[in-house]
GROMACS .gro file of C-alpha atoms in nm:
model
  286
    1MET     CA    1  11.286  10.017  11.349
    2THR     CA    2  11.509   9.836  11.170
    3ASN     CA    3  11.510   9.889  10.763
    4GLN     CA    4  11.487   9.565  10.692
    5SER     CA    5  11.203   9.493  10.947
    6MET     CA    6  11.042   9.815  10.778
    7THR     CA    7  11.103   9.651  10.467
    8ASN     CA    8  10.911   9.347  10.676
    9GLN     CA    9  10.618   9.630  10.732
   10SER     CA   10  10.572   9.737  10.377
   11VAL     CA   11  10.507   9.419  10.281
   12THR     CA   12  10.350   9.334  10.531
   13ASN     CA   13  10.086   9.597  10.433
   14GLN     CA   14  10.089   9.510  10.099
   15SER     CA   15  10.009   9.194  10.109
   16ASP     CA   16   9.681   9.256  10.388
   17ARG     CA   17   9.565   9.460  10.085
   18ALA     CA   18   9.599   9.211   9.835
   19SER     CA   19   9.367   8.915  10.084
   20ALA     CA   20   9.163   9.253  10.136
   21PHE     CA   21   9.095   9.331   9.723
   22ARG     CA   22   9.118   8.900   9.687
   23ASP     CA   23   8.793   8.885   9.894
   24LEU     CA   24   8.614   9.180   9.671
   25HIS     CA   25   8.586   8.898   9.452
   26LEU     CA   26   8.249   8.771   9.527
   27PRO     CA   27   7.963   8.656   9.218
   28GLY     CA   28   7.682   8.817   9.254
   29THR     CA   29   7.793   9.123   9.488
   30PRO     CA   30   8.055   9.244   9.203
   31LEU     CA   31   8.370   9.450   9.268
   32VAL     CA   32   8.291   9.779   9.054
   33LEU     CA   33   8.631   9.955   8.946
   34PRO     CA   34   8.565  10.273   8.745
   35ASN     CA   35   8.915  10.293   8.620
   36ALA     CA   36   9.171  10.539   8.661
   37TRP     CA   37   9.443  10.694   8.421
   38ASP     CA   38   9.693  10.901   8.675
   39ALA     CA   39   9.692  10.992   9.038
   40VAL     CA   40   9.392  11.278   9.033
   41SER     CA   41   9.156  11.025   8.847
   42ALA     CA   42   9.295  10.771   9.091
   43ARG     CA   43   9.170  11.038   9.357
   44ILE     CA   44   8.874  11.166   9.253
   45VAL     CA   45   8.774  10.728   9.204
   46GLU     CA   46   8.870  10.682   9.578
   47ASP     CA   47   8.678  10.979   9.727
   48ALA     CA   48   8.358  10.886   9.468
   49GLY     CA   49   8.380  10.576   9.716
   50ALA     CA   50   8.559  10.256   9.529
   51ALA     CA   51   8.686  10.014   9.727
   52ALA     CA   52   8.938   9.965   9.493
   53VAL     CA   53   9.149  10.174   9.187
   54ALA     CA   54   9.240   9.978   8.826
   55THR     CA   55   9.428  10.114   8.597
   56THR     CA   56   9.315  10.133   8.225
   57SER     CA   57   9.626  10.064   8.017
   58ALA     CA   58   9.473  10.243   7.751
   59GLY     CA   59   9.413  10.566   7.963
   60LEU     CA   60   9.716  10.555   8.159
   61VAL     CA   61   9.945  10.566   7.859
   62TRP     CA   62   9.745  10.820   7.630
   63VAL     CA   63   9.911  11.023   7.938
   64LEU     CA   64  10.219  10.963   7.880
   65GLY     CA   65  10.197  11.071   7.519
   66ALA     CA   66  10.183  10.652   7.359
   67PRO     CA   67   9.920  10.561   7.190
   68ASP     CA   68   9.758  10.205   7.325
   69GLY     CA   69   9.904   9.858   7.276
   70GLU     CA   70  10.193   9.823   7.413
   71ARG     CA   71  10.410  10.145   7.306
   72VAL     CA   72  10.552  10.261   7.592
   73ASP     CA   73  10.825  10.081   7.774
   74ARG     CA   74  10.826   9.870   8.188
   75GLU     CA   75  10.976  10.156   8.323
   76ALA     CA   76  10.704  10.420   8.224
   77ALA     CA   77  10.439  10.183   8.261
   78VAL     CA   78  10.534  10.103   8.632
   79ALA     CA   79  10.640  10.474   8.730
   80ALA     CA   80  10.264  10.546   8.623
   81VAL     CA   81  10.166  10.291   8.841
   82ALA     CA   82  10.371  10.373   9.147
   83ARG     CA   83  10.237  10.742   9.149
   84ILE     CA   84   9.876  10.615   9.148
   85ALA     CA   85   9.963  10.398   9.427
   86ARG     CA   86  10.090  10.656   9.641
   87ALA     CA   87   9.774  10.879   9.581
   88VAL     CA   88   9.570  10.666   9.700
   89ILE     CA   89   9.513  10.400  10.018
   90VAL     CA   90   9.220  10.163   9.904
   91PRO     CA   91   9.407   9.847   9.729
   92VAL     CA   92   9.568   9.895   9.320
   93THR     CA   93   9.517   9.655   9.018
   94ALA     CA   94   9.721   9.733   8.733
   95ASP     CA   95   9.687   9.679   8.375
   96ILE     CA   96  10.027   9.588   8.249
   97GLU     CA   97   9.853   9.491   7.866
   98SER     CA   98  10.059   9.194   7.771
   99GLY     CA   99  10.315   9.208   8.023
  100TYR     CA  100  10.581   9.439   7.862
  101ALA     CA  101  10.786   9.175   7.791
  102GLU     CA  102  10.869   8.953   7.486
  103ASP     CA  103  10.915   8.666   7.711
  104ALA     CA  104  10.782   8.481   8.054
  105GLU     CA  105  11.108   8.596   8.281
  106GLY     CA  106  11.026   8.905   8.136
  107VAL     CA  107  10.652   8.916   8.262
  108ALA     CA  108  10.803   8.766   8.593
  109GLY     CA  109  11.004   9.144   8.618
  110THR     CA  110  10.733   9.304   8.535
  111VAL     CA  111  10.520   9.149   8.790
  112ARG     CA  112  10.755   9.226   9.062
  113ALA     CA  113  10.836   9.598   8.955
  114VAL     CA  114  10.445   9.622   8.989
  115ILE     CA  115  10.435   9.480   9.304
  116ALA     CA  116  10.778   9.721   9.456
  117ALA     CA  117  10.531  10.032   9.299
  118GLY     CA  118  10.252   9.930   9.510
  119ALA     CA  119   9.999   9.699   9.332
  120VAL     CA  120   9.821   9.417   9.484
  121GLY     CA  121   9.684   9.282   9.099
  122VAL     CA  122   9.728   9.291   8.779
  123ASN     CA  123   9.560   9.212   8.464
  124ILE     CA  124   9.726   8.983   8.135
  125GLU     CA  125   9.610   9.019   7.844
  126ASP     CA  126   9.627   8.695   7.558
  127ALA     CA  127   9.625   8.956   7.258
  128LEU     CA  128   9.950   8.953   7.052
  129TYR     CA  129  10.121   9.349   6.902
  130GLY     CA  130  10.303   9.447   6.642
  131ALA     CA  131  10.342   9.294   6.283
  132GLY     CA  132  10.417   8.940   6.203
  133THR     CA  133  10.289   8.779   6.459
  134GLY     CA  134  10.096   8.520   6.305
  135GLY     CA  135   9.739   8.592   6.520
  136PRO     CA  136   9.545   8.780   6.706
  137LEU     CA  137   9.631   8.592   7.012
  138ARG     CA  138   9.920   8.416   7.160
  139ASP     CA  139   9.911   8.079   7.236
  140VAL     CA  140   9.740   7.917   7.483
  141ALA     CA  141  10.054   7.690   7.586
  142GLU     CA  142  10.251   8.005   7.574
  143GLN     CA  143  10.031   8.258   7.762
  144ALA     CA  144   9.956   7.987   8.015
  145GLU     CA  145  10.358   8.020   8.106
  146ARG     CA  146  10.318   8.380   8.102
  147ILE     CA  147  10.121   8.387   8.375
  148ALA     CA  148  10.301   8.113   8.572
  149ALA     CA  149  10.576   8.320   8.566
  150ALA     CA  150  10.382   8.591   8.735
  151ARG     CA  151  10.213   8.393   8.986
  152GLU     CA  152  10.550   8.234   9.090
  153ALA     CA  153  10.705   8.602   9.069
  154ALA     CA  154  10.413   8.718   9.352
  155ASP     CA  155  10.470   8.427   9.530
  156ALA     CA  156  10.862   8.469   9.595
  157ALA     CA  157  10.800   8.831   9.669
  158GLY     CA  158  10.516   8.689   9.974
  159VAL     CA  159  10.207   8.951   9.795
  160PRO     CA  160   9.882   8.732   9.722
  161LEU     CA  161   9.864   8.921   9.374
  162PHE     CA  162   9.484   8.920   9.191
  163VAL     CA  163   9.644   8.765   8.863
  164ASN     CA  164   9.373   8.868   8.609
  165ALA     CA  165   9.393   8.659   8.273
  166ARG     CA  166   9.240   8.911   7.963
  167ILE     CA  167   9.146   8.631   7.739
  168ASP     CA  168   9.070   8.888   7.375
  169THR     CA  169   8.902   8.618   7.231
  170PHE     CA  170   8.526   8.840   7.188
  171LEU     CA  171   8.695   9.144   7.148
  172SER     CA  172   8.918   8.995   6.864
  173GLY     CA  173   8.646   8.785   6.667
  174ALA     CA  174   8.887   8.442   6.742
  175GLY     CA  175   8.619   8.272   6.899
  176GLY     CA  176   8.303   8.267   7.118
  177VAL     CA  177   8.231   8.041   7.409
  178ASP     CA  178   8.394   7.764   7.405
  179PRO     CA  179   8.673   7.848   7.309
  180THR     CA  180   8.792   8.145   7.531
  181LEU     CA  181   8.643   7.825   7.849
  182ALA     CA  182   8.910   7.610   7.715
  183ARG     CA  183   9.178   7.920   7.760
  184ALA     CA  184   9.002   8.031   8.075
  185ALA     CA  185   9.116   7.652   8.278
  186ALA     CA  186   9.413   7.665   8.071
  187PHE     CA  187   9.491   8.010   8.235
  188ARG     CA  188   9.362   7.888   8.540
  189ALA     CA  189   9.567   7.593   8.644
  190ALA     CA  190   9.884   7.829   8.518
  191GLY     CA  191   9.755   8.055   8.887
  192ALA     CA  192   9.531   8.297   8.777
  193ASP     CA  193   9.307   8.403   8.991
  194GLY     CA  194   9.023   8.528   8.801
  195ILE     CA  195   8.933   8.551   8.448
  196PHE     CA  196   8.857   8.853   8.203
  197VAL     CA  197   8.674   8.840   7.923
  198PRO     CA  198   8.596   9.259   7.746
  199GLY     CA  199   8.376   9.266   7.468
  200ALA     CA  200   8.083   8.997   7.625
  201VAL     CA  201   7.858   9.170   7.741
  202ASP     CA  202   7.497   8.982   7.582
  203PRO     CA  203   7.345   8.822   7.938
  204GLY     CA  204   7.293   8.481   7.796
  205THR     CA  205   7.709   8.483   7.704
  206VAL     CA  206   7.796   8.635   8.001
  207LYS     CA  207   7.559   8.406   8.232
  208GLU     CA  208   7.769   8.088   7.989
  209LEU     CA  209   8.118   8.234   8.103
  210VAL     CA  210   7.963   8.258   8.487
  211ASN     CA  211   7.885   7.923   8.484
  212GLY     CA  212   8.213   7.787   8.287
  213VAL     CA  213   8.483   7.962   8.446
  214ASP     CA  214   8.670   7.821   8.738
  215GLY     CA  215   8.663   8.145   8.936
  216PRO     CA  216   8.542   8.483   8.959
  217LEU     CA  217   8.469   8.667   8.591
  218ASN     CA  218   8.542   8.988   8.521
  219VAL     CA  219   8.331   9.184   8.236
  220MET     CA  220   8.422   9.552   8.041
  221ALA     CA  221   8.061   9.712   8.093
  222GLY     CA  222   8.027  10.080   7.905
  223PRO     CA  223   7.728  10.187   7.709
  224GLY     CA  224   7.472   9.927   7.644
  225ALA     CA  225   7.579   9.689   7.820
  226PRO     CA  226   7.359   9.571   8.146
  227PRO     CA  227   7.406   9.741   8.417
  228VAL     CA  228   7.588   9.639   8.755
  229ALA     CA  229   7.288   9.550   8.915
  230GLU     CA  230   7.134   9.309   8.659
  231LEU     CA  231   7.539   9.179   8.594
  232ALA     CA  232   7.577   9.139   8.920
  233ALA     CA  233   7.292   8.907   8.924
  234LEU     CA  234   7.411   8.669   8.670
  235GLY     CA  235   7.720   8.635   8.884
  236VAL     CA  236   7.960   8.808   8.758
  237ALA     CA  237   8.273   8.909   9.014
  238ARG     CA  238   8.429   9.203   8.868
  239ILE     CA  239   8.299   9.502   8.649
  240SER     CA  240   8.490   9.751   8.534
  241VAL     CA  241   8.491  10.078   8.270
  242GLY     CA  242   8.805   9.988   8.076
  243SER     CA  243   8.953  10.316   7.900
  244GLY     CA  244   8.577  10.437   7.896
  245ILE     CA  245   8.589  10.717   8.165
  246ALA     CA  246   8.932  10.859   8.036
  247GLN     CA  247   8.774  10.867   7.685
  248ALA     CA  248   8.474  11.052   7.825
  249ALA     CA  249   8.726  11.308   7.995
  250HIS     CA  250   8.908  11.353   7.675
  251ALA     CA  251   8.560  11.372   7.498
  252LEU     CA  252   8.496  11.685   7.698
  253VAL     CA  253   8.847  11.849   7.632
  254ARG     CA  254   8.754  11.807   7.296
  255ARG     CA  255   8.401  12.006   7.365
  256ALA     CA  256   8.557  12.267   7.566
  257ALA     CA  257   8.851  12.365   7.316
  258ARG     CA  258   8.594  12.382   7.004
  259GLU     CA  259   8.327  12.583   7.222
  260LEU     CA  260   8.602  12.825   7.304
  261LEU     CA  261   8.782  12.848   6.951
  262ASP     CA  262   8.482  12.808   6.769
  263ARG     CA  263   8.242  13.002   6.952
  264GLY     CA  264   8.425  13.175   7.232
  265THR     CA  265   8.182  13.064   7.503
  266TYR     CA  266   8.284  12.845   7.773
  267GLY     CA  267   7.954  12.630   7.898
  268SER     CA  268   8.119  12.299   7.836
  269LEU     CA  269   8.297  12.427   8.191
  270THR     CA  270   8.008  12.450   8.422
  271ASP     CA  271   8.020  12.128   8.570
  272ALA     CA  272   8.372  12.170   8.626
  273LEU     CA  273   8.484  12.069   8.930
  274ALA     CA  274   8.626  12.328   9.221
  275TYR     CA  275   8.989  12.460   9.213
  276GLY     CA  276   9.023  12.429   9.554
  277GLU     CA  277   8.841  12.042   9.594
  278VAL     CA  278   9.106  11.928   9.346
  279ASN     CA  279   9.356  12.052   9.558
  280THR     CA  280   9.206  11.916   9.850
  281LEU     CA  281   9.194  11.561   9.689
  282LEU     CA  282   9.563  11.580   9.621
  283GLU     CA  283   9.678  11.730   9.973
  284GLN     CA  284   9.493  11.401  10.081
  285ALA     CA  285   9.646  11.144   9.914
  286ARG     CA  286   9.869  10.961  10.125
   0.00000   0.00000   0.00000
């Protein structure tokens, strides 16, 4: 097999995974994503039966020793995504924060890099980071341009990347349903495949968003949110938990460390995965 045919075969397989991932977004029968942050958490999620693996940007950058909010460079984030994609067989979608780039051209570069890393989907958020930005969210037209650049880069690569446009109106307190729907319409017109609205879990609000968004709606769930079955009945197409599982894992680290240091006991370790089980999961990684 020539290098060119090997490359074409790789793209075809990735395109197939991308198409399969796209097909998992069914209103009423949602794609449920327990977010992972490294290779071993991704294998555990896959082994638990997840149809796909989604990264959590916060969990991923914490492992890299940085706080959330685009505090790492593109290369470090993409390398982490590549390790996750190599560890699993199911499709991988990457949270790329706001694109690790200043402008739309830079977002396109990030998308090309993430596709090369093996991902078949991305989350792109409209939040602004850093001091002196003038507001919590990007201008709608600017964000639409960034999403369009992501779409064009994926199409040029021949991979039907699922572009999930994250809208932070609820998280930031910048607006409710109406401004969210206005942004959603603009981002869908720019080429987004789905809309992600973290912070909106009230059933009435979720239903308004489902009815108003022309495309699959992703919500972020966690303690206090309706269960998956109720969100499914509302017409949600995708449910993720963001950094929630990573936060719970880190809480266990703190409990176990404090117990060991303060009391000299080991109860927090009782339900640990067996050493051999973790090793076996990684031996089975593709």
